[in-house]
Amino acid sequence: MNKYFISANWKMNGSKEFTRNFFASMNKDNDEDVKMIVCPADCYLSEVDKLAPKNIIKGAQNISFNSDGAYTGEVSASMLKDLNVEYVIIGHSERREYHSESNEMVAKKFNSAVLHNLKPILCVGESLKQRQNDETFSHIEKQILSVINKDILSKHSFIIAYEPIWAIGTGETATPETANEVHIFIQQTLDKIDSMKSNKIAIIYGGSVNSNNAYNLFKMSHINGALIGGASLDTREFNKIYNIAKEINNE
Ligand code: PGA
């Protein structure tokens, strides 16, 4: 398993010019243990493919759960595969909230992704209200168990991103200890499904990660990198966060 995944979620940001500038000064380092994934909007995937150095792994932000057919505006897993995409974010809280994606829909998308050999980055995380009501663990357990089963765990490669909703885009990061506590819980939930296979799954953290807080987060026992929104729009920040993971990995 790679030790760290540093992943950029550009969300609905970017342009051809932005993509050109972003990769002009991008780190070209190819490290076996620290991987960089960039997830642009679908319409810029070809641009990223053209401009990104070889070390950059391409990801998408969403897929349709249908394989093909009359679904206007949708993009299928096989289309993304055709564009050399390797990862796809599934169940981001913004999709769950603004596009009413239920756990069932997230499971269908996850299955469609793995069926076409895309690796899902499954996002889970609690709202502030759920945290205050002590529902964090039960909520996350449900989000995981409605998607992951023994068969999936044994056959497919994927990443889990713990993204507390209250920390996304707010500037309020979970403390390393708070995040790690949830990461340990996620690991235990996977262990219960199949302890022989669960240790190959990377669990990354997302929610206001930047170059100031990355070191302390990545030092934690169960944090294998980050899914980064705002700070991933700045090449220097993104490179810095990558270098922090490398530094820790080489310590
Ligand atoms: P943020 O977003 O880094 O801007 O908080 C993270 C995400 O939504 O994946």
PDB file of N, CA and C and ligand atoms in Angstrom, residues 9 11 92 94 163 167-170 206-209 227-231, ligand 1:
ATOM      1  N   ASN A   9      -8.939  17.998  -4.874  1.00  0.00           N
ATOM      2  CA  ASN A   9     -10.329  18.036  -5.335  1.00  0.00           C
ATOM      3  C   ASN A   9     -10.600  19.475  -5.754  1.00  0.00           C
ATOM      4  N   LYS A  11     -13.041  20.638  -7.268  1.00  0.00           N
ATOM      5  CA  LYS A  11     -14.474  20.980  -7.258  1.00  0.00           C
ATOM      6  C   LYS A  11     -14.830  21.704  -8.576  1.00  0.00           C
ATOM      7  N   HIS A  92     -19.058  12.397  -2.030  1.00  0.00           N
ATOM      8  CA  HIS A  92     -18.617  13.629  -1.353  1.00  0.00           C
ATOM      9  C   HIS A  92     -19.821  14.271  -0.676  1.00  0.00           C
ATOM     10  N   GLU A  94     -20.779  17.216  -0.485  1.00  0.00           N
ATOM     11  CA  GLU A  94     -21.480  18.219  -1.308  1.00  0.00           C
ATOM     12  C   GLU A  94     -22.443  17.544  -2.273  1.00  0.00           C
ATOM     13  N   GLU A 163     -14.111  12.986   5.907  1.00  0.00           N
ATOM     14  CA  GLU A 163     -14.282  14.424   5.727  1.00  0.00           C
ATOM     15  C   GLU A 163     -15.424  14.931   6.607  1.00  0.00           C
ATOM     16  N   ALA A 167     -15.806  20.696   8.775  1.00  0.00           N
ATOM     17  CA  ALA A 167     -14.433  21.156   8.535  1.00  0.00           C
ATOM     18  C   ALA A 167     -14.185  21.471   7.063  1.00  0.00           C
ATOM     19  N   ILE A 168     -15.154  21.170   6.200  1.00  0.00           N
ATOM     20  CA  ILE A 168     -14.927  21.362   4.763  1.00  0.00           C
ATOM     21  C   ILE A 168     -15.131  22.814   4.365  1.00  0.00           C
ATOM     22  N   GLY A 169     -14.077  23.401   3.838  1.00  0.00           N
ATOM     23  CA  GLY A 169     -14.152  24.774   3.334  1.00  0.00           C
ATOM     24  C   GLY A 169     -14.402  25.816   4.407  1.00  0.00           C
ATOM     25  N   THR A 170     -14.266  25.432   5.680  1.00  0.00           N
ATOM     26  CA  THR A 170     -14.588  26.358   6.763  1.00  0.00           C
ATOM     27  C   THR A 170     -13.346  26.966   7.401  1.00  0.00           C
ATOM     28  N   GLY A 206      -9.912  14.813   4.994  1.00  0.00           N
ATOM     29  CA  GLY A 206     -10.220  16.021   4.234  1.00  0.00           C
ATOM     30  C   GLY A 206     -11.010  17.006   5.078  1.00  0.00           C
ATOM     31  N   GLY A 207     -10.738  18.276   4.891  1.00  0.00           N
ATOM     32  CA  GLY A 207     -11.427  19.335   5.643  1.00  0.00           C
ATOM     33  C   GLY A 207     -10.429  20.394   6.033  1.00  0.00           C
ATOM     34  N   SER A 208     -10.299  21.432   5.182  1.00  0.00           N
ATOM     35  CA  SER A 208      -9.423  22.569   5.453  1.00  0.00           C
ATOM     36  C   SER A 208      -7.959  22.185   5.685  1.00  0.00           C
ATOM     37  N   VAL A 209      -7.490  21.173   4.949  1.00  0.00           N
ATOM     38  CA  VAL A 209      -6.061  20.822   5.043  1.00  0.00           C
ATOM     39  C   VAL A 209      -5.252  21.870   4.282  1.00  0.00           C
ATOM     40  N   LEU A 227      -7.441  14.631   1.256  1.00  0.00           N
ATOM     41  CA  LEU A 227      -8.239  15.088   0.120  1.00  0.00           C
ATOM     42  C   LEU A 227      -8.394  16.597   0.343  1.00  0.00           C
ATOM     43  N   ILE A 228      -7.849  17.353  -0.597  1.00  0.00           N
ATOM     44  CA  ILE A 228      -7.687  18.789  -0.362  1.00  0.00           C
ATOM     45  C   ILE A 228      -8.503  19.601  -1.361  1.00  0.00           C
ATOM     46  N   GLY A 229      -9.336  20.488  -0.856  1.00  0.00           N
ATOM     47  CA  GLY A 229     -10.145  21.345  -1.715  1.00  0.00           C
ATOM     48  C   GLY A 229      -9.440  22.665  -1.955  1.00  0.00           C
ATOM     49  N   GLY A 230      -9.786  23.689  -1.170  1.00  0.00           N
ATOM     50  CA  GLY A 230      -9.275  25.047  -1.337  1.00  0.00           C
ATOM     51  C   GLY A 230      -7.769  25.121  -1.571  1.00  0.00           C
ATOM     52  N   ALA A 231      -6.988  24.476  -0.707  1.00  0.00           N
ATOM     53  CA  ALA A 231      -5.523  24.596  -0.793  1.00  0.00           C
ATOM     54  C   ALA A 231      -4.948  23.883  -2.014  1.00  0.00           C
TER      55      ALA A 231
HETATM   56  P1  PGA B   1     -11.428  21.896   1.731  1.00  0.00           P
HETATM   57  O1  PGA B   1     -12.286  20.774   0.944  1.00  0.00           O
HETATM   58  O2  PGA B   1     -10.011  21.431   1.731  1.00  0.00           O
HETATM   59  O3  PGA B   1     -11.641  23.159   0.941  1.00  0.00           O
HETATM   60  O4  PGA B   1     -11.999  21.972   3.099  1.00  0.00           O
HETATM   61  C1  PGA B   1     -12.026  19.414   1.098  1.00  0.00           C
HETATM   62  C2  PGA B   1     -13.017  18.598   0.326  1.00  0.00           C
HETATM   63  O5  PGA B   1     -14.184  18.982   0.244  1.00  0.00           O
HETATM   64  O6  PGA B   1     -12.656  17.543  -0.231  1.00  0.00           O
END
